[in-house]
PDB file of C-alpha atoms in Angstrom:
ATOM      1  CA  GLU A  15     108.487  95.057  85.156  1.00  0.00           C
ATOM      2  CA  ALA A  16     111.777  97.414  83.762  1.00  0.00           C
ATOM      3  CA  ASP A  17     113.671  95.617  81.593  1.00  0.00           C
ATOM      4  CA  ILE A  18     114.434  96.304  78.029  1.00  0.00           C
ATOM      5  CA  TYR A  19     112.807  94.132  75.314  1.00  0.00           C
ATOM      6  CA  GLN A  20     113.853  92.687  72.112  1.00  0.00           C
ATOM      7  CA  THR A  21     111.206  91.772  68.891  1.00  0.00           C
ATOM      8  CA  PRO A  22     111.190  89.514  66.651  1.00  0.00           C
ATOM      9  CA  ARG A  23     113.520  86.738  69.078  1.00  0.00           C
ATOM     10  CA  TYR A  24     113.878  84.967  65.246  1.00  0.00           C
ATOM     11  CA  LEU A  25     113.788  86.584  62.062  1.00  0.00           C
ATOM     12  CA  VAL A  26     114.886  84.665  58.844  1.00  0.00           C
ATOM     13  CA  ILE A  27     114.569  86.952  55.289  1.00  0.00           C
ATOM     14  CA  GLY A  28     115.631  86.532  51.787  1.00  0.00           C
ATOM     15  CA  THR A  29     118.056  88.753  50.587  1.00  0.00           C
ATOM     16  CA  GLY A  30     117.854  92.248  49.180  1.00  0.00           C
ATOM     17  CA  LYS A  31     114.692  92.686  51.722  1.00  0.00           C
ATOM     18  CA  LYS A  32     114.685  95.493  54.491  1.00  0.00           C
ATOM     19  CA  ILE A  33     114.234  95.253  57.908  1.00  0.00           C
ATOM     20  CA  THR A  34     113.870  97.034  61.012  1.00  0.00           C
ATOM     21  CA  LEU A  35     114.901  95.421  64.496  1.00  0.00           C
ATOM     22  CA  GLU A  36     112.692  96.959  67.679  1.00  0.00           C
ATOM     23  CA  CYS A  37     114.390  97.606  70.807  1.00  0.00           C
ATOM     24  CA  SER A  38     112.596  98.801  73.621  1.00  0.00           C
ATOM     25  CA  GLN A  39     113.261 100.034  77.231  1.00  0.00           C
ATOM     26  CA  THR A  40     110.876 100.755  80.199  1.00  0.00           C
ATOM     27  CA  MET A  41     113.698 101.911  82.678  1.00  0.00           C
ATOM     28  CA  GLY A  42     113.833 105.654  81.444  1.00  0.00           C
ATOM     29  CA  HIS A  43     117.833 105.020  80.520  1.00  0.00           C
ATOM     30  CA  ASP A  44     119.063 107.858  78.266  1.00  0.00           C
ATOM     31  CA  LYS A  45     122.271 105.922  76.401  1.00  0.00           C
ATOM     32  CA  MET A  46     120.997 102.468  74.101  1.00  0.00           C
ATOM     33  CA  TYR A  47     123.361 100.720  71.774  1.00  0.00           C
ATOM     34  CA  TRP A  48     123.362  98.022  68.922  1.00  0.00           C
ATOM     35  CA  TYR A  49     126.044  95.275  69.280  1.00  0.00           C
ATOM     36  CA  GLN A  50     126.277  92.443  66.289  1.00  0.00           C
ATOM     37  CA  GLN A  51     127.609  89.735  67.820  1.00  0.00           C
ATOM     38  CA  ASP A  52     128.139  85.962  66.485  1.00  0.00           C
ATOM     39  CA  PRO A  53     127.553  83.308  69.121  1.00  0.00           C
ATOM     40  CA  GLY A  54     130.916  83.524  72.226  1.00  0.00           C
ATOM     41  CA  MET A  55     132.192  86.286  69.855  1.00  0.00           C
ATOM     42  CA  GLU A  56     133.279  89.691  69.778  1.00  0.00           C
ATOM     43  CA  LEU A  57     130.376  92.611  70.503  1.00  0.00           C
ATOM     44  CA  HIS A  58     130.598  94.723  67.607  1.00  0.00           C
ATOM     45  CA  LEU A  59     129.332  97.772  68.130  1.00  0.00           C
ATOM     46  CA  ILE A  60     126.872  98.884  65.299  1.00  0.00           C
ATOM     47  CA  HIS A  61     125.433 102.390  66.371  1.00  0.00           C
ATOM     48  CA  TYR A  62     124.097 104.124  69.860  1.00  0.00           C
ATOM     49  CA  SER A  63     122.453 107.173  71.476  1.00  0.00           C
ATOM     50  CA  TYR A  64     122.778 109.347  74.057  1.00  0.00           C
ATOM     51  CA  GLY A  65     119.799 110.579  74.138  1.00  0.00           C
ATOM     52  CA  VAL A  66     116.332 111.851  72.459  1.00  0.00           C
ATOM     53  CA  ASN A  67     117.169 113.050  68.508  1.00  0.00           C
ATOM     54  CA  SER A  68     120.955 111.905  69.100  1.00  0.00           C
ATOM     55  CA  THR A  69     122.879 109.603  67.394  1.00  0.00           C
ATOM     56  CA  GLU A  70     126.238 108.069  66.928  1.00  0.00           C
ATOM     57  CA  LYS A  71     127.641 105.563  64.204  1.00  0.00           C
ATOM     58  CA  GLY A  72     130.223 102.886  65.584  1.00  0.00           C
ATOM     59  CA  ASP A  73     132.640 100.219  63.351  1.00  0.00           C
ATOM     60  CA  LEU A  74     129.632  98.631  61.996  1.00  0.00           C
ATOM     61  CA  SER A  75     127.222 101.357  60.860  1.00  0.00           C
ATOM     62  CA  SER A  76     127.616 101.988  57.469  1.00  0.00           C
ATOM     63  CA  GLU A  77     124.694  99.346  56.250  1.00  0.00           C
ATOM     64  CA  SER A  78     121.861 100.336  58.861  1.00  0.00           C
ATOM     65  CA  THR A  79     120.735 103.022  60.751  1.00  0.00           C
ATOM     66  CA  VAL A  80     118.793 103.904  63.420  1.00  0.00           C
ATOM     67  CA  SER A  81     116.468 106.677  64.979  1.00  0.00           C
ATOM     68  CA  ARG A  82     115.818 107.623  68.246  1.00  0.00           C
ATOM     69  CA  ILE A  83     112.310 109.396  68.953  1.00  0.00           C
ATOM     70  CA  ARG A  84     111.512 108.735  71.742  1.00  0.00           C
ATOM     71  CA  THR A  85     113.654 107.852  75.540  1.00  0.00           C
ATOM     72  CA  GLU A  86     112.475 104.138  75.233  1.00  0.00           C
ATOM     73  CA  HIS A  87     112.764 103.361  71.624  1.00  0.00           C
ATOM     74  CA  PHE A  88     115.894 102.686  69.636  1.00  0.00           C
ATOM     75  CA  PRO A  89     115.140 100.454  66.171  1.00  0.00           C
ATOM     76  CA  LEU A  90     117.547  99.467  63.970  1.00  0.00           C
ATOM     77  CA  THR A  91     116.947  99.117  59.880  1.00  0.00           C
ATOM     78  CA  LEU A  92     118.838  97.534  56.948  1.00  0.00           C
ATOM     79  CA  GLU A  93     117.831  98.629  54.035  1.00  0.00           C
ATOM     80  CA  SER A  94     119.008  95.746  52.193  1.00  0.00           C
ATOM     81  CA  ALA A  95     119.456  92.427  54.047  1.00  0.00           C
ATOM     82  CA  ARG A  96     122.593  90.121  52.879  1.00  0.00           C
ATOM     83  CA  PRO A  97     123.826  86.639  54.311  1.00  0.00           C
ATOM     84  CA  SER A  98     126.920  88.464  55.553  1.00  0.00           C
ATOM     85  CA  HIS A  99     124.315  89.811  57.958  1.00  0.00           C
ATOM     86  CA  THR A 100     123.494  87.074  59.588  1.00  0.00           C
ATOM     87  CA  SER A 101     124.516  87.234  63.377  1.00  0.00           C
ATOM     88  CA  GLN A 102     122.913  88.043  66.309  1.00  0.00           C
ATOM     89  CA  TYR A 103     121.334  91.475  66.935  1.00  0.00           C
ATOM     90  CA  LEU A 104     121.980  92.430  71.066  1.00  0.00           C
ATOM     91  CA  CYS A 105     120.422  95.967  71.446  1.00  0.00           C
ATOM     92  CA  ALA A 106     121.455  97.913  75.133  1.00  0.00           C
ATOM     93  CA  SER A 107     120.301 100.699  77.531  1.00  0.00           C
ATOM     94  CA  SER A 108     122.241 102.291  80.330  1.00  0.00           C
ATOM     95  CA  ALA A 109     122.148 105.257  82.329  1.00  0.00           C
ATOM     96  CA  LEU A 110     125.100 107.070  83.574  1.00  0.00           C
ATOM     97  CA  PHE A 111     125.469 106.786  87.237  1.00  0.00           C
ATOM     98  CA  ARG A 112     128.042 108.659  89.451  1.00  0.00           C
ATOM     99  CA  THR A 113     130.753 105.733  89.729  1.00  0.00           C
ATOM    100  CA  SER A 114     128.879 103.063  86.611  1.00  0.00           C
ATOM    101  CA  GLU A 115     127.267 102.993  83.528  1.00  0.00           C
ATOM    102  CA  LYS A 116     125.709  99.470  83.561  1.00  0.00           C
ATOM    103  CA  LEU A 117     124.448  98.093  80.200  1.00  0.00           C
ATOM    104  CA  PHE A 118     121.039  96.213  80.492  1.00  0.00           C
ATOM    105  CA  PHE A 119     120.962  94.298  77.429  1.00  0.00           C
ATOM    106  CA  GLY A 120     118.052  92.849  75.690  1.00  0.00           C
ATOM    107  CA  SER A 121     117.859  88.924  74.685  1.00  0.00           C
ATOM    108  CA  GLY A 122     118.926  89.577  71.501  1.00  0.00           C
ATOM    109  CA  THR A 123     117.545  88.737  67.951  1.00  0.00           C
ATOM    110  CA  GLN A 124     118.881  86.184  66.051  1.00  0.00           C
ATOM    111  CA  LEU A 125     118.959  86.727  61.832  1.00  0.00           C
ATOM    112  CA  SER A 126     119.366  84.768  59.246  1.00  0.00           C
ATOM    113  CA  VAL A 127     119.379  85.969  55.396  1.00  0.00           C
ATOM    114  CA  LEU A 128     118.805  83.301  53.164  1.00  0.00           C
TER     115      LEU A 128
ATOM    116  CA  GLY B  20     138.392 106.044  69.570  1.00  0.00           C
ATOM    117  CA  GLU B  21     139.449 103.732  72.280  1.00  0.00           C
ATOM    118  CA  ASN B  22     140.664 100.395  71.468  1.00  0.00           C
ATOM    119  CA  VAL B  23     140.283  97.333  74.048  1.00  0.00           C
ATOM    120  CA  GLU B  24     142.629  94.961  73.570  1.00  0.00           C
ATOM    121  CA  GLN B  25     142.165  91.407  75.510  1.00  0.00           C
ATOM    122  CA  HIS B  26     144.013  88.708  76.518  1.00  0.00           C
ATOM    123  CA  PRO B  27     143.749  85.596  76.133  1.00  0.00           C
ATOM    124  CA  SER B  28     141.025  84.856  74.053  1.00  0.00           C
ATOM    125  CA  THR B  29     140.624  81.265  75.586  1.00  0.00           C
ATOM    126  CA  LEU B  30     141.240  80.122  79.283  1.00  0.00           C
ATOM    127  CA  SER B  31     141.310  77.166  80.511  1.00  0.00           C
ATOM    128  CA  VAL B  32     141.979  75.944  84.204  1.00  0.00           C
ATOM    129  CA  GLN B  33     141.140  73.199  86.643  1.00  0.00           C
ATOM    130  CA  GLU B  34     138.384  73.904  89.716  1.00  0.00           C
ATOM    131  CA  GLY B  35     139.841  75.457  92.223  1.00  0.00           C
ATOM    132  CA  ASP B  36     142.900  77.413  90.472  1.00  0.00           C
ATOM    133  CA  SER B  37     142.615  81.111  89.869  1.00  0.00           C
ATOM    134  CA  ALA B  38     142.143  82.576  86.924  1.00  0.00           C
ATOM    135  CA  VAL B  39     143.300  86.016  85.219  1.00  0.00           C
ATOM    136  CA  ILE B  40     142.182  88.038  82.463  1.00  0.00           C
ATOM    137  CA  LYS B  41     144.333  90.937  80.565  1.00  0.00           C
ATOM    138  CA  CYS B  42     143.653  93.848  79.173  1.00  0.00           C
ATOM    139  CA  THR B  43     144.622  97.178  77.551  1.00  0.00           C
ATOM    140  CA  TYR B  44     143.375 100.612  76.221  1.00  0.00           C
ATOM    141  CA  SER B  45     144.322 102.650  73.942  1.00  0.00           C
ATOM    142  CA  ASP B  46     142.399 106.592  74.934  1.00  0.00           C
ATOM    143  CA  SER B  47     144.124 108.319  78.158  1.00  0.00           C
ATOM    144  CA  ALA B  48     140.960 109.943  78.789  1.00  0.00           C
ATOM    145  CA  SER B  49     138.987 106.254  79.902  1.00  0.00           C
ATOM    146  CA  ASN B  50     138.061 106.086  83.276  1.00  0.00           C
ATOM    147  CA  TYR B  51     135.627 103.637  83.556  1.00  0.00           C
ATOM    148  CA  PHE B  52     136.268  99.783  83.327  1.00  0.00           C
ATOM    149  CA  PRO B  53     133.525  97.438  83.940  1.00  0.00           C
ATOM    150  CA  TRP B  54     133.709  93.274  82.947  1.00  0.00           C
ATOM    151  CA  TYR B  55     130.985  91.560  81.983  1.00  0.00           C
ATOM    152  CA  LYS B  56     130.394  87.921  82.076  1.00  0.00           C
ATOM    153  CA  GLN B  57     128.259  86.110  78.847  1.00  0.00           C
ATOM    154  CA  GLU B  58     127.250  82.398  79.994  1.00  0.00           C
ATOM    155  CA  LEU B  59     126.358  80.187  76.879  1.00  0.00           C
ATOM    156  CA  GLY B  60     122.802  81.614  75.194  1.00  0.00           C
ATOM    157  CA  LYS B  61     122.997  84.363  77.657  1.00  0.00           C
ATOM    158  CA  ARG B  62     123.093  88.449  77.513  1.00  0.00           C
ATOM    159  CA  PRO B  63     125.918  89.516  78.878  1.00  0.00           C
ATOM    160  CA  GLN B  64     125.781  90.702  82.539  1.00  0.00           C
ATOM    161  CA  LEU B  65     127.997  93.076  84.716  1.00  0.00           C
ATOM    162  CA  ILE B  66     130.034  91.690  87.159  1.00  0.00           C
ATOM    163  CA  ILE B  67     132.784  94.100  88.441  1.00  0.00           C
ATOM    164  CA  ASP B  68     133.817  97.588  87.598  1.00  0.00           C
ATOM    165  CA  ILE B  69     136.595 100.043  88.709  1.00  0.00           C
ATOM    166  CA  ARG B  70     136.661 103.546  87.874  1.00  0.00           C
ATOM    167  CA  SER B  71     139.683 105.315  87.296  1.00  0.00           C
ATOM    168  CA  ASN B  72     140.589 106.936  90.644  1.00  0.00           C
ATOM    169  CA  VAL B  73     140.740 103.139  92.126  1.00  0.00           C
ATOM    170  CA  GLY B  74     143.741 100.768  91.734  1.00  0.00           C
ATOM    171  CA  GLU B  75     141.768  97.558  93.097  1.00  0.00           C
ATOM    172  CA  LYS B  76     138.103  96.501  93.547  1.00  0.00           C
ATOM    173  CA  LYS B  77     137.303  93.157  95.094  1.00  0.00           C
ATOM    174  CA  ASP B  78     133.685  91.288  94.956  1.00  0.00           C
ATOM    175  CA  GLN B  79     133.879  87.810  96.841  1.00  0.00           C
ATOM    176  CA  ARG B  80     135.808  85.692  94.509  1.00  0.00           C
ATOM    177  CA  ILE B  81     136.581  88.498  91.920  1.00  0.00           C
ATOM    178  CA  ALA B  82     138.612  91.185  91.909  1.00  0.00           C
ATOM    179  CA  VAL B  83     139.964  94.089  89.552  1.00  0.00           C
ATOM    180  CA  THR B  84     143.136  95.677  89.417  1.00  0.00           C
ATOM    181  CA  LEU B  85     144.015  98.860  87.261  1.00  0.00           C
ATOM    182  CA  ASN B  86     147.155 100.248  86.181  1.00  0.00           C
ATOM    183  CA  LYS B  87     146.574 104.059  84.670  1.00  0.00           C
ATOM    184  CA  THR B  88     150.118 104.413  83.745  1.00  0.00           C
ATOM    185  CA  ALA B  89     150.512 101.551  81.982  1.00  0.00           C
ATOM    186  CA  LYS B  90     146.875 101.571  80.473  1.00  0.00           C
ATOM    187  CA  HIS B  91     146.330  98.021  81.248  1.00  0.00           C
ATOM    188  CA  PHE B  92     143.324  96.703  84.038  1.00  0.00           C
ATOM    189  CA  SER B  93     142.929  92.720  84.629  1.00  0.00           C
ATOM    190  CA  LEU B  94     139.779  90.130  85.864  1.00  0.00           C
ATOM    191  CA  HIS B  95     141.605  87.935  88.841  1.00  0.00           C
ATOM    192  CA  ILE B  96     139.082  84.676  89.902  1.00  0.00           C
ATOM    193  CA  THR B  97     139.953  82.638  92.323  1.00  0.00           C
ATOM    194  CA  GLU B  98     138.825  79.424  93.837  1.00  0.00           C
ATOM    195  CA  THR B  99     137.256  78.851  89.601  1.00  0.00           C
ATOM    196  CA  GLN B 100     133.809  76.675  89.730  1.00  0.00           C
ATOM    197  CA  PRO B 101     132.668  74.691  86.871  1.00  0.00           C
ATOM    198  CA  GLU B 102     129.847  77.754  87.015  1.00  0.00           C
ATOM    199  CA  ASP B 103     132.456  80.545  86.117  1.00  0.00           C
ATOM    200  CA  SER B 104     132.804  78.786  82.702  1.00  0.00           C
ATOM    201  CA  ALA B 105     132.047  81.753  80.177  1.00  0.00           C
ATOM    202  CA  VAL B 106     132.772  84.047  77.774  1.00  0.00           C
ATOM    203  CA  TYR B 107     134.308  87.452  79.846  1.00  0.00           C
ATOM    204  CA  PHE B 108     134.169  90.748  78.435  1.00  0.00           C
ATOM    205  CA  CYS B 109     136.552  93.985  79.634  1.00  0.00           C
ATOM    206  CA  ALA B 110     135.788  97.224  78.400  1.00  0.00           C
ATOM    207  CA  ALA B 111     136.404 101.285  78.617  1.00  0.00           C
ATOM    208  CA  SER B 112     134.752 104.102  78.692  1.00  0.00           C
ATOM    209  CA  THR B 113     135.236 107.788  78.859  1.00  0.00           C
ATOM    210  CA  GLY B 114     132.149 108.004  81.015  1.00  0.00           C
ATOM    211  CA  GLN B 115     130.912 110.805  78.587  1.00  0.00           C
ATOM    212  CA  ALA B 116     127.587 111.336  77.623  1.00  0.00           C
ATOM    213  CA  GLY B 117     128.230 110.963  73.874  1.00  0.00           C
ATOM    214  CA  THR B 118     130.416 108.164  74.191  1.00  0.00           C
ATOM    215  CA  ALA B 119     130.467 104.766  73.839  1.00  0.00           C
ATOM    216  CA  LEU B 120     131.554 101.818  76.185  1.00  0.00           C
ATOM    217  CA  ILE B 121     134.488  99.577  73.622  1.00  0.00           C
ATOM    218  CA  PHE B 122     134.771  96.257  74.105  1.00  0.00           C
ATOM    219  CA  GLY B 123     137.212  93.532  73.979  1.00  0.00           C
ATOM    220  CA  LYS B 124     137.085  90.640  71.837  1.00  0.00           C
ATOM    221  CA  GLY B 125     136.730  88.676  75.275  1.00  0.00           C
ATOM    222  CA  THR B 126     137.962  85.459  76.497  1.00  0.00           C
ATOM    223  CA  THR B 127     136.185  82.253  77.202  1.00  0.00           C
ATOM    224  CA  LEU B 128     136.939  80.461  80.141  1.00  0.00           C
ATOM    225  CA  SER B 129     136.720  76.562  81.029  1.00  0.00           C
ATOM    226  CA  VAL B 130     136.391  75.442  84.144  1.00  0.00           C
ATOM    227  CA  SER B 131     137.219  71.708  84.487  1.00  0.00           C
ATOM    228  CA  SER B 132     136.472  69.427  87.448  1.00  0.00           C
TER     229      SER B 132
END
Protein backbone atom coordinates (compact mmCIF):
# COMPACT_ATOMS: atom_id res chain seq x y z
CA GLU A 1 0.00 0.00 0.00
CA ALA A 2 1.35 3.43 -0.94
CA ASP A 3 2.18 5.33 2.22
CA ILE A 4 4.88 7.17 4.13
CA TYR A 5 6.73 5.28 6.85
CA GLN A 6 8.78 6.51 9.78
CA THR A 7 11.04 4.50 12.07
CA PRO A 8 11.51 4.21 14.92
CA ARG A 9 8.09 5.08 16.35
CA TYR A 10 9.62 5.87 19.76
CA LEU A 11 13.24 6.54 20.71
CA VAL A 12 14.85 7.26 24.09
CA ILE A 13 18.54 8.18 24.05
CA GLY A 14 21.17 9.90 26.12
CA THR A 15 22.58 13.37 25.60
CA GLY A 16 25.38 13.61 23.04
CA LYS A 17 24.35 10.59 20.97
CA LYS A 18 24.15 10.73 17.20
CA ILE A 19 20.82 9.51 15.84
CA THR A 20 19.15 9.07 12.49
CA LEU A 21 15.39 9.15 12.02
CA GLU A 22 14.23 7.22 8.99
CA CYS A 23 11.53 8.23 6.52
CA SER A 24 10.48 6.43 3.37
CA GLN A 25 7.56 6.91 1.01
CA THR A 26 6.25 4.62 -1.71
CA MET A 27 4.18 7.20 -3.57
CA GLY A 28 6.91 8.47 -5.89
CA HIS A 29 6.62 12.01 -4.50
CA ASP A 30 9.30 14.52 -5.39
CA LYS A 31 8.95 16.76 -2.33
CA MET A 32 9.68 15.61 1.21
CA TYR A 33 9.70 17.50 4.49
CA TRP A 34 10.73 17.15 8.13
CA TYR A 35 8.72 18.97 10.80
CA GLN A 36 9.19 19.13 14.56
CA GLN A 37 5.99 19.28 16.61
CA ASP A 38 5.18 19.21 20.30
CA PRO A 39 1.69 17.73 20.93
CA GLY A 40 -0.99 19.92 19.36
CA MET A 41 1.45 22.73 18.80
CA GLU A 42 3.08 24.50 15.87
CA LEU A 43 4.66 22.57 12.98
CA HIS A 44 8.26 23.79 12.76
CA LEU A 45 9.92 23.17 9.39
CA ILE A 46 13.38 21.61 9.83
CA HIS A 47 14.43 20.61 6.31
CA TYR A 48 12.83 19.89 2.97
CA SER A 49 13.78 18.48 -0.41
CA TYR A 50 12.23 18.90 -3.82
CA GLY A 51 14.06 16.04 -5.49
CA VAL A 52 17.09 13.76 -5.46
CA ASN A 53 20.27 15.55 -4.37
CA SER A 54 18.34 18.67 -3.36
CA THR A 55 17.98 19.76 0.27
CA GLU A 56 16.89 23.06 1.77
CA LYS A 57 16.97 24.36 5.32
CA GLY A 58 13.98 25.42 7.35
CA ASP A 59 13.82 27.46 10.55
CA LEU A 60 15.14 24.71 12.85
CA SER A 61 17.86 23.27 10.65
CA SER A 62 20.99 24.32 12.53
CA GLU A 63 21.46 21.15 14.59
CA SER A 64 20.54 18.51 12.05
CA THR A 65 21.29 17.31 8.54
CA VAL A 66 19.37 15.47 5.84
CA SER A 67 20.19 13.67 2.63
CA ARG A 68 18.16 12.71 -0.44
CA ILE A 69 20.06 10.11 -2.40
CA ARG A 70 16.94 8.22 -3.47
CA THR A 71 13.48 9.62 -4.23
CA GLU A 72 11.79 7.45 -1.63
CA HIS A 73 14.19 7.99 1.28
CA PHE A 74 14.77 11.15 3.36
CA PRO A 75 16.59 10.47 6.66
CA LEU A 76 17.16 13.12 9.34
CA THR A 77 20.34 13.03 11.45
CA LEU A 78 20.96 14.77 14.77
CA GLU A 79 24.73 14.88 15.27
CA SER A 80 24.60 15.40 19.04
CA ALA A 81 21.24 14.99 20.74
CA ARG A 82 20.25 17.36 23.54
CA PRO A 83 17.25 17.41 25.92
CA SER A 84 15.90 20.39 23.92
CA HIS A 85 15.50 17.99 20.98
CA THR A 86 12.83 16.06 22.87
CA SER A 87 9.78 16.31 20.63
CA GLN A 88 7.82 14.56 17.89
CA TYR A 89 9.34 14.52 14.41
CA LEU A 90 6.98 14.27 11.46
CA CYS A 91 8.05 13.41 7.95
CA ALA A 92 5.82 14.38 5.00
CA SER A 93 5.81 14.08 1.24
CA SER A 94 3.88 15.67 -1.59
CA ALA A 95 3.49 15.71 -5.33
CA LEU A 96 2.99 19.03 -7.06
CA PHE A 97 -0.22 18.73 -9.01
CA ARG A 98 -1.90 21.33 -11.18
CA THR A 99 -4.17 22.68 -8.47
CA SER A 100 -3.09 21.00 -5.25
CA GLU A 101 0.00 20.14 -3.26
CA LYS A 102 -1.38 17.68 -0.72
CA LEU A 103 1.03 16.69 2.04
CA PHE A 104 0.94 13.14 3.33
CA PHE A 105 2.34 12.84 6.85
CA GLY A 106 3.99 9.86 8.48
CA SER A 107 2.99 8.62 11.93
CA GLY A 108 5.95 10.39 13.50
CA THR A 109 8.91 9.54 15.71
CA GLN A 110 8.59 10.52 19.37
CA LEU A 111 12.11 11.36 20.56
CA SER A 112 13.12 11.67 24.22
CA VAL A 113 16.65 12.82 25.04
CA LEU A 114 17.68 12.24 28.65
CA GLY B 1 10.45 34.25 3.38
CA GLU B 2 6.79 33.52 3.92
CA ASN B 3 5.22 34.13 7.33
CA VAL B 4 1.74 32.88 8.21
CA GLU B 5 -0.19 34.27 11.18
CA GLN B 6 -3.20 32.33 12.50
CA HIS B 7 -5.95 33.44 14.90
CA PRO B 8 -7.38 32.56 17.32
CA SER B 9 -5.07 30.07 19.02
CA THR B 10 -8.03 28.47 20.80
CA LEU B 11 -11.73 28.47 19.95
CA SER B 12 -14.60 26.96 21.91
CA VAL B 13 -18.09 26.65 20.42
CA GLN B 14 -21.34 24.88 21.16
CA GLU B 15 -22.43 22.05 18.91
CA GLY B 16 -24.34 23.46 15.95
CA ASP B 17 -22.62 26.84 16.04
CA SER B 18 -20.28 28.09 13.33
CA ALA B 19 -16.52 28.44 13.75
CA VAL B 20 -14.20 30.77 11.86
CA ILE B 21 -10.41 30.64 11.84
CA LYS B 22 -8.41 33.38 10.15
CA CYS B 23 -4.93 33.49 8.64
CA THR B 24 -2.78 36.17 7.07
CA TYR B 25 0.30 35.66 4.91
CA SER B 26 3.18 37.91 3.98
CA ASP B 27 4.47 36.74 0.59
CA SER B 28 2.38 38.19 -2.22
CA ALA B 29 3.72 35.42 -4.50
CA SER B 30 1.89 32.75 -2.47
CA ASN B 31 -0.88 31.19 -4.48
CA TYR B 32 -1.83 27.98 -2.69
CA PHE B 33 -3.60 27.90 0.70
CA PRO B 34 -4.47 24.56 2.30
CA TRP B 35 -6.03 23.74 5.66
CA TYR B 36 -5.06 20.71 7.72
CA LYS B 37 -6.88 19.07 10.61
CA GLN B 38 -4.99 17.17 13.29
CA GLU B 39 -6.96 15.07 15.76
CA LEU B 40 -5.41 14.16 19.08
CA GLY B 41 -2.56 11.70 18.63
CA LYS B 42 -2.97 11.54 14.86
CA ARG B 43 -1.15 12.95 11.86
CA PRO B 44 -2.35 16.14 10.11
CA GLN B 45 -4.76 15.58 7.22
CA LEU B 46 -5.70 17.95 4.39
CA ILE B 47 -9.36 18.99 4.64
CA ILE B 48 -9.65 21.72 2.02
CA ASP B 49 -7.43 23.93 -0.11
CA ILE B 50 -7.77 26.92 -2.42
CA ARG B 51 -5.76 28.48 -5.20
CA SER B 52 -5.37 32.23 -5.63
CA ASN B 53 -7.52 32.34 -8.75
CA VAL B 54 -10.55 31.33 -6.67
CA GLY B 55 -12.22 33.48 -3.99
CA GLU B 56 -14.18 30.77 -2.20
CA LYS B 57 -14.41 27.00 -2.08
CA LYS B 58 -16.92 24.81 -0.25
CA ASP B 59 -17.00 21.15 0.72
CA GLN B 60 -20.11 20.20 2.68
CA ARG B 61 -19.84 21.95 6.08
CA ILE B 62 -16.47 23.55 5.50
CA ALA B 63 -15.54 26.48 3.31
CA VAL B 64 -12.46 28.59 2.70
CA THR B 65 -12.44 32.21 1.55
CA LEU B 66 -9.46 34.11 0.17
CA ASN B 67 -8.81 37.85 -0.10
CA LYS B 68 -5.59 38.25 -2.08
CA THR B 69 -5.60 42.03 -1.82
CA ALA B 70 -5.60 41.89 1.96
CA LYS B 71 -3.50 38.70 2.01
CA HIS B 72 -5.79 36.80 4.30
CA PHE B 73 -7.84 33.63 4.11
CA SER B 74 -10.33 32.00 6.45
CA LEU B 75 -11.78 28.60 7.29
CA HIS B 76 -15.49 28.43 8.03
CA ILE B 77 -17.09 25.40 9.66
CA THR B 78 -20.88 25.41 9.90
CA GLU B 79 -23.10 23.23 12.10
CA THR B 80 -20.13 22.13 14.18
CA GLN B 81 -20.10 18.64 15.68
CA PRO B 82 -18.01 17.16 18.52
CA GLU B 83 -15.90 15.28 15.94
CA ASP B 84 -14.79 18.64 14.56
CA SER B 85 -12.75 19.10 17.76
CA ALA B 86 -9.10 19.14 16.67
CA VAL B 87 -6.17 21.41 15.92
CA TYR B 88 -6.50 23.21 12.59
CA PHE B 89 -3.50 24.54 10.67
CA CYS B 90 -3.53 26.96 7.76
CA ALA B 91 -0.61 27.10 5.34
CA ALA B 92 0.66 29.03 2.35
CA SER B 93 2.96 28.27 -0.54
CA THR B 94 4.11 29.81 -3.80
CA GLY B 95 3.69 26.37 -5.35
CA GLN B 96 7.11 26.44 -6.92
CA ALA B 97 9.26 23.34 -6.85
CA GLY B 98 11.98 24.82 -4.65
CA THR B 99 9.76 26.30 -1.96
CA ALA B 100 8.16 24.84 1.14
CA LEU B 101 4.66 24.89 2.56
CA ILE B 102 4.68 27.22 5.58
CA PHE B 103 2.18 26.56 8.38
CA GLY B 104 0.45 28.86 10.84
CA LYS B 105 0.74 28.08 14.56
CA GLY B 106 -2.57 26.25 14.74
CA THR B 107 -5.99 26.74 16.30
CA THR B 108 -7.37 24.31 18.87
CA LEU B 109 -11.11 23.99 18.25
CA SER B 110 -13.28 22.51 20.97
CA VAL B 111 -16.92 21.70 20.20
CA SER B 112 -19.03 20.94 23.23
CA SER B 113 -22.35 19.12 23.06
